[in-house]
CSV table of C-alpha atoms and ligand atoms in Angstrom, one decimal:
chain,number,residue,atom,x,y,z
A,21,MET,CA,-18.4,32.1,4.1
A,22,ARG,CA,-14.7,32.2,3.5
A,23,ASN,CA,-13.3,33.2,0.2
A,24,LEU,CA,-11.6,30.0,-0.8
A,25,PRO,CA,-9.3,29.2,-3.7
A,26,THR,CA,-11.1,25.8,-4.0
A,27,ASN,CA,-14.5,25.3,-5.4
A,28,PRO,CA,-17.2,23.5,-3.4
A,29,ASP,CA,-19.4,23.0,-6.4
A,30,ARG,CA,-16.9,21.0,-8.3
A,31,ILE,CA,-16.3,18.8,-5.2
A,32,ALA,CA,-20.1,18.4,-4.8
A,33,GLU,CA,-20.3,17.3,-8.4
A,34,ASP,CA,-17.5,14.7,-8.0
A,35,ILE,CA,-19.2,13.3,-5.0
A,36,SER,CA,-22.7,13.1,-6.2
A,37,ASP,CA,-21.8,11.7,-9.6
A,38,LEU,CA,-19.7,9.0,-7.9
A,39,ALA,CA,-22.5,8.3,-5.4
A,40,ALA,CA,-24.8,7.5,-8.3
A,41,ILE,CA,-22.4,4.8,-9.4
A,42,THR,CA,-23.4,2.2,-6.8
A,43,GLU,CA,-24.9,-1.3,-6.5
A,44,PRO,CA,-28.6,-0.3,-6.9
A,45,ASP,CA,-30.0,-1.9,-3.7
A,46,HIS,CA,-26.9,-1.1,-1.6
A,47,PRO,CA,-26.0,2.6,-1.4
A,48,TYR,CA,-23.1,3.3,-1.5
A,49,THR,CA,-21.3,0.2,-2.7
A,50,ARG,CA,-18.4,0.3,-5.1
A,51,ARG,CA,-16.1,-2.5,-3.9
A,52,ALA,CA,-12.7,-2.8,-5.5
A,53,PHE,CA,-12.4,-5.2,-8.4
A,54,THR,CA,-16.2,-5.2,-9.1
A,55,PRO,CA,-17.8,-3.7,-12.3
A,56,MET,CA,-19.2,-0.8,-10.2
A,57,PHE,CA,-15.7,0.1,-9.0
A,58,LEU,CA,-14.4,0.1,-12.6
A,59,ALA,CA,-17.3,2.3,-13.6
A,60,GLY,CA,-16.4,4.7,-10.8
A,61,ARG,CA,-12.8,4.6,-12.0
A,62,SER,CA,-13.7,5.6,-15.6
A,63,TYR,CA,-15.7,8.5,-14.2
A,64,LEU,CA,-12.7,9.6,-12.2
A,65,GLU,CA,-10.5,9.2,-15.3
A,66,ARG,CA,-12.7,11.7,-17.1
A,67,ARG,CA,-12.6,14.1,-14.2
A,68,PHE,CA,-8.8,13.8,-13.9
A,69,GLU,CA,-8.5,14.5,-17.6
A,70,LYS,CA,-10.8,17.4,-17.5
A,71,ALA,CA,-8.6,18.9,-14.8
A,72,GLY,CA,-5.7,18.7,-17.3
A,73,LEU,CA,-4.0,15.8,-15.7
A,74,LYS,CA,-2.3,13.1,-17.7
A,75,ILE,CA,-3.7,9.8,-16.5
A,76,ARG,CA,-2.1,6.4,-16.1
A,77,ILE,CA,-2.7,3.2,-14.1
A,78,ASP,CA,0.5,2.1,-12.3
A,79,ALA,CA,1.7,-1.4,-11.8
A,80,ALA,CA,-0.2,-1.8,-8.5
A,81,GLY,CA,-3.5,-0.7,-10.1
A,82,ASN,CA,-3.7,2.8,-8.7
A,83,LEU,CA,-5.2,5.5,-10.9
A,84,ILE,CA,-2.8,8.4,-11.1
A,85,GLY,CA,-3.2,11.9,-12.6
A,86,HIS,CA,0.1,13.7,-13.4
A,87,ARG,CA,0.7,17.4,-13.5
A,88,PRO,CA,4.3,18.1,-14.5
A,89,GLY,CA,6.5,20.5,-12.5
A,90,LYS,CA,8.9,23.2,-13.8
A,91,LYS,CA,12.0,21.4,-12.6
A,92,PRO,CA,12.0,17.8,-14.0
A,93,GLY,CA,13.8,15.3,-11.7
A,94,LEU,CA,13.0,17.3,-8.5
A,95,GLY,CA,10.5,14.6,-7.5
A,96,THR,CA,6.8,14.3,-6.9
A,97,ILE,CA,4.3,15.6,-4.3
A,98,LEU,CA,1.5,13.0,-4.1
A,99,LEU,CA,-2.0,13.7,-2.9
A,100,GLY,CA,-4.9,11.3,-2.7
A,101,SER,CA,-7.1,8.6,-1.1
A,102,HIS,CA,-9.3,5.8,-2.3
A,103,SER,CA,-12.6,5.5,-4.3
A,104,ASP,CA,-13.5,1.9,-3.2
A,105,THR,CA,-16.1,1.5,-0.5
A,106,VAL,CA,-17.2,-1.1,2.1
A,107,PRO,CA,-20.5,-2.8,1.3
A,108,ASP,CA,-23.3,-0.4,2.1
A,109,GLY,CA,-20.8,2.2,2.9
A,110,GLY,CA,-20.9,6.0,2.6
A,111,ARG,CA,-20.5,8.7,0.0
A,112,TYR,CA,-17.4,10.3,1.6
A,113,ASP,CA,-15.0,7.7,3.1
A,114,GLY,CA,-12.0,7.9,0.7
A,115,ILE,CA,-13.9,9.8,-2.0
A,116,ALA,CA,-13.7,13.1,-0.1
A,117,GLY,CA,-9.9,12.7,-0.2
A,118,VAL,CA,-9.8,11.9,-3.9
A,119,SER,CA,-12.0,14.8,-4.7
A,120,ALA,CA,-10.1,17.2,-2.5
A,121,ALA,CA,-6.8,16.1,-4.1
A,122,LEU,CA,-8.2,16.6,-7.5
A,123,GLU,CA,-9.5,20.0,-6.4
A,124,VAL,CA,-6.0,21.0,-5.5
A,125,ALA,CA,-4.9,20.3,-9.1
A,126,ARG,CA,-7.9,22.2,-10.4
A,127,ALA,CA,-7.2,25.2,-8.2
A,128,LEU,CA,-3.6,25.3,-9.3
A,129,HIS,CA,-4.8,25.3,-12.9
A,130,ASP,CA,-7.3,28.1,-12.1
A,131,GLN,CA,-4.5,30.1,-10.5
A,132,ASP,CA,-2.2,29.3,-13.4
A,133,VAL,CA,0.4,28.1,-11.0
A,134,GLN,CA,3.0,25.5,-12.1
A,135,LEU,CA,4.8,23.9,-9.2
A,136,ASP,CA,8.5,23.1,-9.3
A,137,HIS,CA,7.8,19.5,-8.3
A,138,ASP,CA,5.6,17.2,-10.3
A,139,LEU,CA,2.2,16.9,-8.6
A,140,GLU,CA,0.3,13.6,-8.7
A,141,ILE,CA,-3.2,12.8,-7.7
A,142,VAL,CA,-3.9,9.1,-6.7
A,143,ASP,CA,-6.9,6.9,-6.3
A,144,PHE,CA,-5.4,4.0,-4.4
A,145,LEU,CA,-6.7,0.5,-5.3
A,146,ALA,CA,-8.6,-1.4,-2.6
A,147,GLU,CA,-8.0,0.5,0.6
A,148,GLU,CA,-10.9,-1.2,2.3
A,149,VAL,CA,-10.9,-4.9,3.1
A,150,SER,CA,-11.5,-6.2,-0.4
A,151,ILE,CA,-13.2,-9.3,-1.8
A,152,PHE,CA,-9.8,-11.0,-1.4
A,153,GLY,CA,-9.9,-10.3,2.4
A,154,VAL,CA,-7.0,-7.9,2.4
A,155,SER,CA,-6.7,-4.1,2.3
A,156,CYS,CA,-4.5,-1.2,1.2
A,157,ILE,CA,-3.4,-3.2,-1.9
A,158,GLY,CA,-2.6,-0.1,-4.0
A,159,SER,CA,-0.6,1.8,-1.4
A,160,ARG,CA,1.3,-1.3,-0.4
A,161,GLY,CA,1.9,-2.0,-4.1
A,162,MET,CA,3.2,1.5,-4.8
A,163,ILE,CA,6.1,1.1,-2.4
A,164,GLY,CA,6.7,-2.6,-3.2
A,165,LEU,CA,5.2,-4.1,0.0
A,166,VAL,CA,2.5,-6.4,-1.3
A,167,PRO,CA,3.4,-9.8,0.1
A,168,PRO,CA,4.0,-12.0,-3.0
A,169,ASP,CA,1.7,-14.8,-1.8
A,170,TRP,CA,-1.2,-12.4,-1.8
A,171,LEU,CA,-1.3,-12.6,-5.6
A,172,THR,CA,-2.7,-16.1,-5.5
A,173,ARG,CA,-5.5,-15.2,-3.1
A,174,THR,CA,-8.9,-15.9,-4.7
A,175,SER,CA,-12.4,-14.6,-4.6
A,176,GLY,CA,-14.6,-17.1,-6.5
A,177,ASP,CA,-12.6,-17.9,-9.7
A,178,LEU,CA,-10.7,-14.6,-9.7
A,179,THR,CA,-7.2,-14.4,-8.3
A,180,LEU,CA,-5.9,-11.1,-6.9
A,181,GLU,CA,-3.2,-11.2,-9.7
A,182,GLN,CA,-5.9,-11.2,-12.3
A,183,GLY,CA,-8.0,-8.7,-10.4
A,184,ILE,CA,-5.1,-6.2,-10.5
A,185,ALA,CA,-4.6,-6.9,-14.2
A,186,ASP,CA,-8.3,-6.3,-14.9
A,187,VAL,CA,-8.0,-2.9,-13.3
A,188,GLY,CA,-5.2,-2.1,-15.7
A,189,GLY,CA,-2.2,-2.9,-13.4
A,190,HIS,CA,0.8,-5.1,-13.9
A,191,PRO,CA,0.9,-7.3,-10.8
A,192,GLN,CA,4.1,-9.1,-11.7
A,193,VAL,CA,6.0,-5.8,-11.8
A,194,SER,CA,7.1,-4.8,-8.3
A,195,GLU,CA,6.8,-1.0,-8.2
A,196,LYS,CA,8.9,0.9,-5.7
A,197,ARG,CA,8.5,4.6,-6.1
A,198,THR,CA,11.5,6.6,-4.9
A,199,ASP,CA,10.6,9.9,-6.5
A,200,ILE,CA,7.8,10.8,-4.1
A,201,LYS,CA,9.0,13.5,-1.7
A,202,ALA,CA,5.8,13.9,0.3
A,203,PHE,CA,2.3,12.4,0.5
A,204,LEU,CA,-0.8,14.1,1.9
A,205,GLU,CA,-4.3,12.6,2.4
A,206,LEU,CA,-7.5,14.2,3.4
A,207,HIS,CA,-10.1,11.9,4.9
A,208,ILE,CA,-13.4,12.3,6.9
A,209,GLU,CA,-12.7,11.8,10.6
A,210,GLN,CA,-15.0,8.8,11.0
A,211,GLY,CA,-15.5,9.9,14.6
A,212,PRO,CA,-17.3,12.8,16.4
A,213,VAL,CA,-14.4,14.9,17.9
A,214,LEU,CA,-14.1,17.7,15.2
A,215,GLU,CA,-17.9,18.1,15.1
A,216,ASP,CA,-18.2,18.2,18.9
A,217,LYS,CA,-15.4,20.7,19.3
A,218,LYS,CA,-16.6,22.8,16.3
A,219,LEU,CA,-13.3,22.5,14.5
A,220,ASP,CA,-12.6,22.4,10.8
A,221,ILE,CA,-9.5,20.3,10.6
A,222,GLY,CA,-7.7,17.5,12.5
A,223,VAL,CA,-4.0,17.4,11.8
A,224,VAL,CA,-3.3,13.7,12.3
A,225,THR,CA,-0.3,13.0,14.5
A,226,ALA,CA,-0.2,9.2,14.1
A,227,ILE,CA,-2.2,6.3,12.8
A,228,ALA,CA,-2.9,4.0,15.7
A,229,GLY,CA,-1.4,0.5,15.7
A,230,ILE,CA,-3.9,-2.3,15.9
A,231,THR,CA,-3.4,-5.4,18.0
A,232,ARG,CA,-6.0,-8.2,18.0
A,233,ILE,CA,-6.0,-10.6,21.0
A,234,GLU,CA,-8.0,-13.8,21.3
A,235,ILE,CA,-9.0,-15.2,24.7
A,236,VAL,CA,-10.5,-18.6,25.2
A,237,VAL,CA,-12.4,-19.4,28.4
A,238,ASP,CA,-13.2,-23.0,29.2
A,239,GLY,CA,-15.8,-24.1,31.7
A,240,ARG,CA,-18.1,-27.2,31.8
A,241,ALA,CA,-21.4,-27.9,30.1
A,242,ASP,CA,-24.1,-28.9,32.6
A,243,HIS,CA,-27.8,-29.0,32.8
A,244,ALA,CA,-29.1,-25.4,33.3
A,245,GLY,CA,-32.0,-26.6,35.3
A,246,THR,CA,-30.5,-28.9,37.8
A,247,THR,CA,-26.9,-27.7,38.4
A,248,PRO,CA,-26.9,-25.6,41.6
A,249,MET,CA,-25.8,-22.0,41.2
A,250,GLY,CA,-22.8,-22.6,43.4
A,251,SER,CA,-21.4,-25.6,41.6
A,252,ARG,CA,-21.1,-24.3,38.0
A,253,ARG,CA,-18.2,-23.7,35.8
A,254,ASP,CA,-20.0,-21.1,33.5
A,255,ALA,CA,-17.6,-20.0,30.8
A,256,LEU,CA,-19.9,-17.1,29.8
A,257,THR,CA,-20.1,-15.4,33.2
A,258,ALA,CA,-16.3,-15.8,33.6
A,259,ALA,CA,-15.8,-14.3,30.1
A,260,ALA,CA,-18.3,-11.5,31.0
A,261,ARG,CA,-16.0,-10.4,33.9
A,262,LEU,CA,-13.2,-10.2,31.4
A,263,VAL,CA,-15.2,-8.1,29.0
A,264,LEU,CA,-16.1,-5.6,31.6
A,265,ALA,CA,-12.6,-5.5,33.0
A,266,ILE,CA,-11.2,-4.9,29.5
A,267,GLU,CA,-13.6,-2.0,29.1
A,268,GLN,CA,-12.4,-0.4,32.3
A,269,LEU,CA,-8.8,-0.9,31.5
A,270,ALA,CA,-9.2,0.6,28.1
A,271,SER,CA,-11.1,3.6,29.5
A,272,GLN,CA,-8.2,4.2,31.9
A,273,LEU,CA,-5.7,4.1,29.1
A,274,ALA,CA,-7.9,6.4,27.0
A,275,GLU,CA,-7.7,9.1,29.7
A,276,GLY,CA,-4.0,9.5,28.9
A,277,PRO,CA,-2.7,12.0,26.4
A,278,ALA,CA,-2.5,9.5,23.5
A,279,HIS,CA,-5.4,7.8,21.6
A,280,PHE,CA,-6.3,4.4,23.0
A,281,ALA,CA,-9.4,2.3,22.4
A,282,ALA,CA,-10.2,-1.4,22.9
A,283,THR,CA,-13.3,-3.4,21.9
A,284,VAL,CA,-14.4,-6.9,22.4
A,285,GLY,CA,-16.0,-7.0,18.9
A,286,GLU,CA,-16.2,-10.7,18.4
A,287,PHE,CA,-17.7,-13.1,21.0
A,288,ARG,CA,-19.1,-16.6,20.8
A,289,ILE,CA,-20.2,-19.2,23.2
A,290,GLU,CA,-20.6,-23.0,23.1
A,291,PRO,CA,-22.9,-24.8,23.0
A,292,ASN,CA,-25.1,-21.6,22.9
A,293,ALA,CA,-28.3,-23.4,24.0
A,294,ALA,CA,-30.9,-22.1,26.5
A,295,ASN,CA,-30.8,-25.1,28.8
A,296,VAL,CA,-27.0,-25.7,28.9
A,297,VAL,CA,-24.4,-23.9,31.1
A,298,PRO,CA,-21.9,-22.5,28.6
A,299,SER,CA,-18.8,-24.6,28.3
A,300,ARG,CA,-16.7,-22.3,26.3
A,301,ALA,CA,-16.4,-18.6,25.4
A,302,VAL,CA,-14.1,-17.2,22.7
A,303,MET,CA,-13.6,-13.5,22.3
A,304,LEU,CA,-11.5,-11.3,20.1
A,305,ILE,CA,-10.2,-7.9,21.3
A,306,ASP,CA,-9.4,-5.1,18.9
A,307,ALA,CA,-7.1,-2.7,20.6
A,308,ARG,CA,-5.8,0.5,19.0
A,309,ALA,CA,-3.0,2.7,20.4
A,310,GLU,CA,-1.2,5.8,19.2
A,311,ASN,CA,1.7,4.9,21.6
A,312,ARG,CA,3.3,1.5,21.6
A,313,ALA,CA,3.9,1.7,25.3
A,314,ASP,CA,0.2,2.0,26.0
A,315,MET,CA,-0.4,-1.2,23.9
A,316,GLU,CA,2.3,-3.1,25.8
A,317,ARG,CA,0.7,-2.0,29.1
A,318,PHE,CA,-2.7,-3.1,27.9
A,319,CYS,CA,-1.4,-6.5,26.7
A,320,GLU,CA,0.3,-7.1,30.1
A,321,ALA,CA,-2.8,-6.1,32.0
A,322,VAL,CA,-5.0,-8.4,29.8
A,323,ASP,CA,-2.6,-11.3,30.6
A,324,ALA,CA,-2.9,-10.5,34.3
A,325,LEU,CA,-6.7,-10.3,34.0
A,326,ALA,CA,-6.9,-13.7,32.4
A,327,LEU,CA,-5.0,-15.2,35.4
A,328,GLU,CA,-7.2,-13.3,37.9
A,329,VAL,CA,-10.5,-14.4,36.3
A,330,ALA,CA,-9.2,-18.0,36.2
A,331,ASP,CA,-8.4,-17.7,39.8
A,332,GLU,CA,-11.7,-16.2,40.9
A,333,THR,CA,-13.8,-18.7,38.9
A,334,ASP,CA,-13.6,-22.4,38.3
A,335,CYS,CA,-13.0,-21.8,34.7
A,336,SER,CA,-9.7,-22.1,32.9
A,337,VAL,CA,-8.5,-19.1,30.8
A,338,ALA,CA,-5.9,-19.8,28.1
A,339,ARG,CA,-3.1,-17.2,27.9
A,340,PRO,CA,-4.3,-14.4,25.7
A,341,ARG,CA,-3.0,-14.9,22.2
A,342,ARG,CA,-2.0,-12.0,19.9
A,343,ILE,CA,-3.5,-12.8,16.5
A,344,SER,CA,-2.1,-9.8,14.8
A,345,ASP,CA,0.0,-6.9,16.0
A,346,ASN,CA,0.8,-3.7,14.0
A,347,GLN,CA,2.9,-0.8,15.3
A,348,PRO,CA,1.5,2.7,15.2
A,349,THR,CA,2.6,4.9,12.4
A,350,PRO,CA,3.6,8.5,13.3
A,351,CYS,CA,3.0,11.1,10.6
A,352,ASP,CA,6.1,13.1,9.5
A,353,PRO,CA,6.8,15.9,12.1
A,354,ASP,CA,7.9,18.4,9.3
A,355,LEU,CA,4.7,17.8,7.4
A,356,LEU,CA,2.6,18.3,10.6
A,357,LYS,CA,4.2,21.8,11.0
A,358,VAL,CA,3.5,22.6,7.4
A,359,LEU,CA,-0.2,21.5,7.8
A,360,ASP,CA,-0.6,23.5,11.1
A,361,ALA,CA,0.7,26.6,9.3
A,362,ALA,CA,-1.5,25.9,6.3
A,363,CYS,CA,-4.6,25.7,8.6
A,364,GLU,CA,-3.6,29.1,10.1
A,365,ALA,CA,-3.1,30.7,6.7
A,366,THR,CA,-6.5,29.4,5.5
A,367,GLY,CA,-8.3,30.4,8.7
A,368,ALA,CA,-9.2,26.8,9.5
A,369,ARG,CA,-9.8,26.0,13.2
A,370,HIS,CA,-7.6,23.0,13.9
A,371,ARG,CA,-6.2,20.6,16.4
A,372,ARG,CA,-3.9,17.7,16.4
A,373,MET,CA,-5.3,14.2,16.9
A,374,ALA,CA,-4.5,10.6,16.2
A,375,SER,CA,-6.4,8.3,13.8
A,376,GLY,CA,-8.0,5.3,15.3
A,377,ALA,CA,-8.7,3.9,11.8
A,378,GLY,CA,-6.1,2.6,9.3
A,379,HIS,CA,-5.4,4.5,6.1
A,380,ASP,CA,-3.2,4.4,3.0
A,381,THR,CA,-1.1,7.1,4.7
A,382,ALA,CA,0.2,4.5,7.1
A,383,TRP,CA,1.7,2.6,4.2
A,384,MET,CA,3.0,5.6,2.3
A,385,ALA,CA,4.8,6.7,5.6
A,386,ARG,CA,7.0,3.7,5.2
A,387,ALA,CA,8.5,5.1,2.0
A,388,THR,CA,8.3,8.9,2.2
A,389,LYS,CA,7.3,11.9,4.3
A,390,ALA,CA,3.5,11.4,4.8
A,391,ALA,CA,0.7,13.0,6.8
A,392,MET,CA,-3.0,13.4,6.7
A,393,ILE,CA,-5.8,15.8,7.7
A,394,PHE,CA,-9.3,15.0,8.9
A,395,ILE,CA,-12.5,17.0,8.2
A,396,PRO,CA,-15.7,16.7,10.3
A,397,CYS,CA,-18.4,14.2,9.4
A,398,LEU,CA,-22.0,14.2,10.6
A,399,GLY,CA,-22.3,12.6,14.0
A,400,GLY,CA,-19.0,10.8,13.5
A,401,ARG,CA,-20.9,8.2,11.4
A,402,SER,CA,-19.0,6.2,8.8
A,403,HIS,CA,-19.1,2.9,7.0
A,404,ALA,CA,-22.8,3.4,6.8
A,405,PRO,CA,-25.2,4.9,4.2
A,406,GLU,CA,-25.9,7.8,6.7
A,407,GLU,CA,-22.3,8.9,6.5
A,408,SER,CA,-22.3,12.6,5.6
A,409,ALA,CA,-19.9,15.6,5.3
A,410,LYS,CA,-20.3,19.1,4.1
A,411,THR,CA,-18.9,20.1,0.7
A,412,GLU,CA,-17.7,23.4,2.2
A,413,ASP,CA,-15.7,21.5,4.8
A,414,ILE,CA,-14.1,19.4,2.1
A,415,ALA,CA,-13.4,22.6,0.1
A,416,LEU,CA,-11.7,24.1,3.2
A,417,GLY,CA,-9.7,21.0,3.7
A,418,ALA,CA,-8.7,21.1,0.0
A,419,ALA,CA,-7.6,24.7,0.5
A,420,VAL,CA,-5.4,23.6,3.4
A,421,LEU,CA,-3.9,20.9,1.2
A,422,LEU,CA,-3.3,23.5,-1.5
A,423,GLU,CA,-1.5,25.8,0.9
A,424,ALA,CA,0.6,23.0,2.3
A,425,VAL,CA,1.5,21.8,-1.2
A,426,LYS,CA,2.7,25.3,-2.2
A,427,THR,CA,4.8,25.5,1.0
A,428,LEU,CA,6.3,22.0,0.4
A,429,ASP,CA,7.1,22.8,-3.2
A,430,LYS,CA,9.6,25.4,-1.8
A,431,GLN,CA,10.5,23.8,1.5
A,432,LEU,CA,11.4,20.4,0.1
A,433,GLN,CA,14.0,22.0,-2.2
A,434,GLU,CA,15.6,24.1,0.6
A,435,ALA,CA,15.9,20.9,2.7
A,436,LYS,CA,18.2,19.4,0.1
B,503,ZN,ZN1,-11.2,5.4,4.0
């Protein structure tokens, strides 16, 4: 065991106490804007206060704990993640990062260290896709990037505007923080790489861009018993060729140096009846790329595949349509160096890697220097009750953050 400046017992307590605040039949569920979420928030408020932090809810509905620096006006170093969960989610997604950030503040208190910069710990509101169908509401809000028409979105009788107000925010105030000099987030990897390679920390180079592409294949409905095999226009078998070709294409791109993954995650056929040749297949591709060039190559290849399959079969394939298209977000190169060095100083075995999942860091990166680290999780499982991570690994990650924060506290001033 390493001799760490951070305390695994306090982290274990944060996490098990929060895990107990869940919809009873759905561990671990604390969806943003629900009473369970608010109960989790009041627990966190008590923990923040116990750590000597001055708490507030910002306009966007984020919970913030403030630790003043020695040099007022120098700016803020911000650490944090999110405490909301997906339905039937895990104990660690987001929560590990809030606890680790809080632990940094507690360790500074233990060491009697006052930074020059202000330090703030944040629990972002609604990182996961919320009951309003949108995600990263708090991190977007902190930097003034919540689309105004989102406020009128509803879930039952509740508007997002009212939801943010109920959490304690001021949805009509457009916050746009300019004092934040750096943002760091710890998160569980949600994949198997660190565990497989027996590493402690992944220093995240970029958060993959996500592009979703819809493909519609049209054939002809016919009697499944009487239509000869050679004279069918089966939309499903044509679509199946596409699915397999997309898998192959994605596997080839994934062999390159940058992260790439693509999944046909949604698929439906019509009329979906045992005795009818399928007349239509609709699929949705979710593609994720660390490099925009890979995504462009993928999209071009998918267009070509669609033409090819239409050519080889008697079905028609509509031109693949990009439903949504987000650019990848690189993490700040200076922060990556600071994090690598912090891993070395802490004795953490580390590597650089991209994030295939979206995170609040991707939004913060639009307004300030931002970066994140991953810690291993059991079997790479996430968004499931089985999600698991070791408290010692989180404590080590928190120690890396602590080291990085101390370095940044000096370095950000020299950079001026
Ligand atoms: Zn998360």
